XYZ file of C-alpha atoms in Angstrom:
381
model
C -0.011 0.036 0.168
C 1.270 3.333 -0.653
C 0.619 6.505 1.431
C -1.946 8.909 -0.252
C -4.076 11.859 0.932
C -7.130 13.274 -0.661
C -7.126 15.871 -3.154
C -8.795 19.141 -2.625
C -10.588 19.102 -5.650
C -12.674 16.520 -3.878
C -13.310 18.185 -0.926
C -16.900 20.138 -0.740
C -17.773 23.039 1.125
C -19.533 22.134 4.339
C -22.768 24.241 4.748
C -23.560 27.656 3.687
C -21.444 29.428 6.555
C -18.151 30.951 4.965
C -16.181 30.744 8.097
C -16.032 28.323 11.311
C -14.885 28.516 14.469
C -11.598 25.738 14.235
C -11.958 25.022 18.275
C -15.640 24.469 18.234
C -15.720 22.370 14.855
C -13.144 20.088 16.899
C -15.118 19.681 19.691
C -18.011 18.505 17.419
C -16.058 16.135 16.019
C -14.843 14.774 19.555
C -18.367 14.717 20.470
C -19.858 13.571 17.568
C -17.080 11.037 16.948
C -16.738 12.206 13.233
C -14.601 11.162 10.693
C -13.017 12.820 7.564
C -10.620 15.142 6.129
C -11.058 18.940 7.053
C -9.227 21.600 5.831
C -8.924 25.138 7.873
C -8.227 27.692 5.285
C -6.674 31.010 6.637
C -9.009 33.770 5.886
C -6.296 36.297 6.045
C -4.464 34.575 3.428
C -6.310 31.902 1.532
C -3.085 30.438 0.069
C -2.408 28.917 3.240
C -4.587 26.357 4.857
C -4.391 23.292 7.139
C -5.559 19.681 7.063
C -6.797 17.415 9.661
C -7.500 13.755 9.049
C -9.634 12.190 12.029
C -11.775 8.843 12.428
C -14.143 8.219 15.099
C -13.282 11.345 16.854
C -9.764 10.365 17.150
C -6.551 11.988 15.380
C -5.163 10.383 12.489
C -2.739 13.269 11.238
C -2.494 16.970 10.905
C -0.253 18.867 8.401
C -0.628 22.252 6.446
C -1.846 22.464 2.865
C 1.290 24.045 1.529
C 4.783 24.331 2.386
C 5.423 20.902 2.797
C 9.299 20.998 2.221
C 9.929 24.096 4.413
C 8.008 22.646 7.395
C 9.211 19.423 6.765
C 12.657 20.653 7.001
C 11.988 22.612 10.476
C 10.563 19.845 11.898
C 13.178 17.259 11.121
C 15.732 19.516 12.436
C 13.922 19.433 15.711
C 12.598 15.961 15.735
C 14.440 13.709 13.379
C 17.791 15.293 12.123
C 19.448 12.229 10.932
C 16.901 11.457 8.239
C 17.048 13.002 4.667
C 14.815 15.809 4.342
C 14.075 15.803 0.535
C 10.437 15.501 -0.442
C 9.687 13.974 -3.989
C 7.811 16.369 -6.224
C 3.988 16.393 -4.746
C 4.876 14.269 -1.970
C 3.883 15.079 1.393
C 5.830 14.348 4.777
C 3.423 11.868 5.619
C 4.043 9.674 2.417
C 7.497 10.290 2.782
C 7.840 9.032 6.425
C 5.343 5.862 5.508
C 7.335 5.237 2.536
C 10.472 5.221 4.662
C 8.834 2.526 7.456
C 7.578 0.563 4.554
C 11.523 0.438 3.157
C 12.305 -0.722 6.818
C 14.064 2.884 7.487
C 11.933 3.664 10.288
C 10.075 1.300 13.004
C 6.495 1.662 13.492
C 6.813 3.216 17.128
C 9.165 5.610 15.568
C 6.578 6.391 12.309
C 3.676 7.087 15.256
C 6.000 9.121 17.408
C 6.969 11.465 14.462
C 3.334 11.725 13.012
C 2.392 12.769 16.440
C 4.869 15.317 16.859
C 4.014 16.798 13.026
C 0.240 16.899 14.100
C 0.740 18.496 17.681
C 2.546 21.228 15.583
C -0.169 21.781 12.979
C -2.889 21.494 15.817
C -1.210 24.450 17.423
C -1.783 26.750 14.365
C -5.301 25.249 13.721
C -6.041 26.370 17.198
C -4.536 30.007 16.826
C -6.907 30.839 14.061
C -10.259 32.551 15.907
C -12.166 31.860 12.577
C -11.312 29.714 9.346
C -13.175 28.568 5.677
C -13.807 24.914 6.391
C -14.256 22.124 3.877
C -14.488 18.221 4.811
C -14.483 15.240 3.163
C -16.289 12.487 4.405
C -13.695 9.918 4.367
C -10.074 10.597 5.659
C -8.559 9.165 2.411
C -4.805 8.464 4.486
C -3.368 5.365 3.573
C -1.757 3.324 5.219
C -3.300 4.358 8.239
C -1.137 4.212 11.401
C -1.921 7.107 13.853
C -4.651 6.880 16.150
C -4.708 9.151 19.282
C -7.378 11.165 21.435
C -7.531 14.533 20.260
C -8.673 15.840 23.682
C -5.590 14.393 25.408
C -3.506 15.697 22.622
C -4.847 18.965 22.901
C -4.543 19.448 26.546
C -0.525 18.927 26.202
C -0.694 21.799 23.854
C -2.287 24.608 25.676
C 1.093 26.489 26.393
C 1.829 26.622 22.621
C -1.672 27.543 21.224
C -1.796 30.326 23.750
C 1.551 31.445 22.234
C 0.473 31.232 18.694
C -2.420 33.197 19.305
C -0.366 36.265 20.957
C 2.119 35.577 17.416
C -0.727 35.819 15.212
C -1.368 39.342 16.613
C 1.515 40.187 14.298
C 2.378 37.299 12.232
C -0.726 35.543 10.480
C 1.254 32.287 9.758
C 4.349 30.431 9.958
C 3.824 30.313 6.079
C 3.666 33.491 4.926
C 6.700 35.000 3.213
C 8.588 37.366 5.098
C 10.194 40.435 2.926
C 12.307 43.153 4.136
C 10.870 46.334 3.217
C 13.904 48.867 3.788
C 17.095 49.378 2.118
C 18.313 51.035 4.634
C 20.485 49.726 7.844
C 17.855 48.116 10.061
C 17.704 49.617 13.432
C 19.551 47.608 16.008
C 17.950 49.661 18.951
C 14.355 47.877 18.173
C 15.673 44.750 20.122
C 17.366 44.758 24.019
C 21.173 46.171 23.650
C 22.495 42.529 24.283
C 21.537 41.047 21.113
C 19.836 43.749 18.889
C 22.962 44.728 16.766
C 23.383 41.007 15.773
C 19.608 40.528 14.680
C 19.366 43.988 12.830
C 22.493 42.854 11.014
C 21.228 39.350 10.107
C 17.852 40.487 8.709
C 19.218 41.378 5.103
C 20.611 37.898 4.545
C 17.692 35.810 6.548
C 14.847 37.239 4.547
C 16.907 37.669 1.090
C 14.865 34.740 -0.547
C 11.727 35.664 1.113
C 11.477 32.746 3.026
C 8.572 31.701 5.333
C 9.189 31.720 9.195
C 9.817 27.884 9.050
C 12.964 28.539 6.900
C 14.364 31.261 9.215
C 13.883 29.113 12.443
C 15.738 26.313 10.266
C 18.376 29.054 9.594
C 18.438 30.105 13.153
C 17.871 26.775 14.631
C 15.060 27.849 17.107
C 11.441 26.907 17.528
C 9.253 28.606 14.924
C 7.059 30.733 17.610
C 10.427 31.604 19.566
C 11.734 33.043 16.031
C 8.626 34.875 15.180
C 8.892 36.507 18.644
C 12.300 37.302 17.824
C 11.251 38.927 14.725
C 8.380 40.890 16.296
C 9.890 44.521 16.761
C 10.715 44.572 12.781
C 7.206 42.880 12.094
C 5.416 45.709 14.234
C 7.595 48.469 13.159
C 6.547 47.206 9.061
C 10.602 46.672 8.546
C 9.265 43.142 7.534
C 6.142 42.833 5.348
C 4.062 39.550 5.047
C 3.295 38.231 1.888
C 1.391 35.313 0.448
C 3.027 31.709 0.348
C 1.969 31.415 -3.250
C 1.019 33.934 -6.042
C -2.781 33.371 -6.716
C -3.315 31.691 -10.506
C -5.003 34.838 -11.376
C -2.115 37.193 -10.541
C -1.654 39.366 -13.681
C 0.998 41.477 -12.496
C 3.712 41.960 -14.792
C 6.804 39.865 -13.743
C 10.485 41.718 -13.662
C 13.547 39.626 -13.149
C 16.146 40.836 -11.597
C 19.917 39.505 -12.071
C 22.499 41.106 -9.669
C 24.781 39.662 -7.261
C 24.373 42.474 -5.163
C 21.638 42.130 -2.448
C 21.503 46.052 -1.955
C 20.379 46.257 -5.465
C 18.056 43.103 -5.334
C 16.602 44.407 -2.272
C 16.076 48.270 -3.955
C 14.479 46.795 -6.907
C 11.932 44.452 -5.286
C 11.012 47.447 -3.032
C 10.514 50.121 -5.789
C 8.499 47.644 -7.877
C 6.532 45.311 -5.964
C 5.323 48.543 -3.907
C 4.123 49.862 -7.353
C 2.056 46.461 -8.649
C 5.060 44.557 -10.150
C 6.157 41.107 -9.157
C 9.876 40.612 -9.047
C 12.166 37.768 -9.496
C 15.285 38.156 -7.551
C 18.321 36.170 -9.232
C 21.733 36.176 -7.919
C 23.918 33.519 -9.560
C 23.815 34.445 -13.444
C 24.495 30.576 -13.882
C 20.979 29.331 -12.671
C 19.543 32.192 -14.415
C 18.196 30.730 -17.748
C 16.442 27.872 -16.476
C 14.482 30.073 -14.029
C 13.862 32.657 -16.634
C 12.158 29.944 -18.694
C 10.389 28.684 -16.109
C 8.825 32.101 -14.933
C 8.690 33.805 -18.706
C 9.193 37.534 -17.216
C 8.244 40.610 -18.899
C 11.279 42.248 -18.442
C 14.807 41.461 -17.306
C 17.059 43.782 -15.252
C 20.582 42.443 -15.738
C 23.847 43.307 -13.914
C 26.972 43.539 -16.203
C 29.824 42.928 -13.791
C 29.187 39.480 -12.056
C 31.406 36.601 -11.010
C 31.029 33.359 -12.721
C 29.575 34.966 -16.234
C 29.221 38.715 -16.877
C 26.017 40.359 -18.394
C 27.197 40.619 -21.919
C 27.431 36.334 -21.963
C 24.284 35.826 -20.248
C 22.157 38.320 -22.307
C 23.708 36.352 -25.591
C 22.622 33.013 -24.552
C 18.989 34.760 -23.425
C 19.032 35.811 -27.197
C 19.589 32.304 -28.092
C 16.968 31.307 -26.129
C 13.734 30.661 -28.416
C 11.362 31.165 -25.617
C 13.353 34.505 -24.349
C 14.751 35.905 -27.315
C 11.931 38.656 -27.469
C 12.009 39.770 -23.708
C 13.274 43.147 -23.152
C 16.761 43.214 -21.479
C 17.621 46.343 -19.071
C 21.395 46.478 -18.431
C 22.379 47.266 -15.111
C 25.812 49.189 -14.609
C 27.978 51.884 -12.509
C 29.855 52.151 -16.214
C 28.524 55.073 -18.441
C 30.796 54.866 -21.343
C 30.078 54.953 -25.006
C 32.040 51.645 -25.478
C 29.947 50.030 -22.547
C 26.727 50.752 -24.213
C 27.696 49.366 -27.742
C 29.182 46.149 -25.931
C 25.677 45.759 -24.090
C 23.420 46.484 -27.519
C 25.556 43.856 -29.453
C 24.967 41.537 -26.899
C 21.321 41.962 -27.238
C 20.705 44.792 -24.623
C 17.163 46.631 -25.236
C 18.353 49.193 -22.989
C 20.851 50.433 -20.252
C 20.512 51.841 -17.051
C 23.378 53.384 -14.914
C 23.491 52.928 -11.483
C 22.819 54.647 -9.007
C 19.437 54.757 -10.523
C 16.495 56.644 -8.967
C 13.333 54.912 -8.554
C 11.345 57.103 -10.999
C 14.061 56.283 -13.688
C 13.562 51.988 -12.719
C 9.790 52.743 -12.813
C 9.646 54.505 -16.211
C 11.755 51.467 -17.885
C 9.615 48.976 -16.389
C 6.356 50.758 -17.464
C 7.849 51.070 -20.910
C 8.642 48.115 -21.545
C 6.116 46.055 -19.480
C 3.366 47.842 -21.339
C 5.060 47.169 -24.686
C 5.135 43.418 -23.991
C 1.438 43.241 -23.077
C 0.584 45.124 -26.535
C 2.559 42.815 -28.245
C 1.167 39.663 -26.465
C -2.363 40.806 -27.583
C -1.504 41.825 -31.202
């Protein structure tokens, strides 16, 4: 037998109510000894939800609907650091752990312990939501079914963690929301106590460089997720760190601007300028990895530094122009050089335009508007 979970397409809304109270729903599950698969979707960010699998009022498993890899990395670091943490495509941690058990790499008691600990962590976040959109399938759908524990007794062990999660939710909606540094200036260390404020302020730009979720930051710091959120509280409350949805909605029509530059400062500047004006920014710091990422994303505009390690912007631009799917994408070269020879070389490599650093927000926005508008017109012609 293989481990499986039901697909969201087979889940139907329960009743006509848009929102439910998770604590009351679970009380009913216990009292009426219900069975099934419940999905609690966070009304503050519909891209994030939590699964609860129950049978006869007992807990079979609980996990998130998204961010399986990020959450699994975090939980493994805490509870089973000896395990490989690479999930296969579309594989949940439940499926992965059951596969290890079936292959003899985990004993049944070890498997049950991990599933229980992982479920406890998810239950904390389910109970931290005062309200949630609720969907339910009448069959739990877990295969194999290896965990069956009383929910009430499980929750009694989590009271303190739930209280802390409720408090954290006043400034951070979910451990799966993406965290973005909103300033290009130095983060003020006086937001934190003097003994460690300087270290936190200095580390934030690198910690948040790839717009991680809280689980990823906690994994980097080797701290518990709620404690990590508490550490970030001053930056979140003061607006230095913003929260973005875990995933971009499929209906998102924002123009995509790719920025290929090995400078963290440039990446932060570009993201701050463009995202606040309605663009989606894809930040790429390694030119050798850029082509595959651009092929996957199909940006409307590429901003490209000339002076980069491993491969300069001229060579990368030439390769981009030789790639069928990207050959017509506008490319703006970013550089501190402003000589005629450099401009000619950029044009010969296939660049569309040339922007000298440092540039003003208006200069960047003007270029972005011009080229993304042109691309949109051509796509509809």
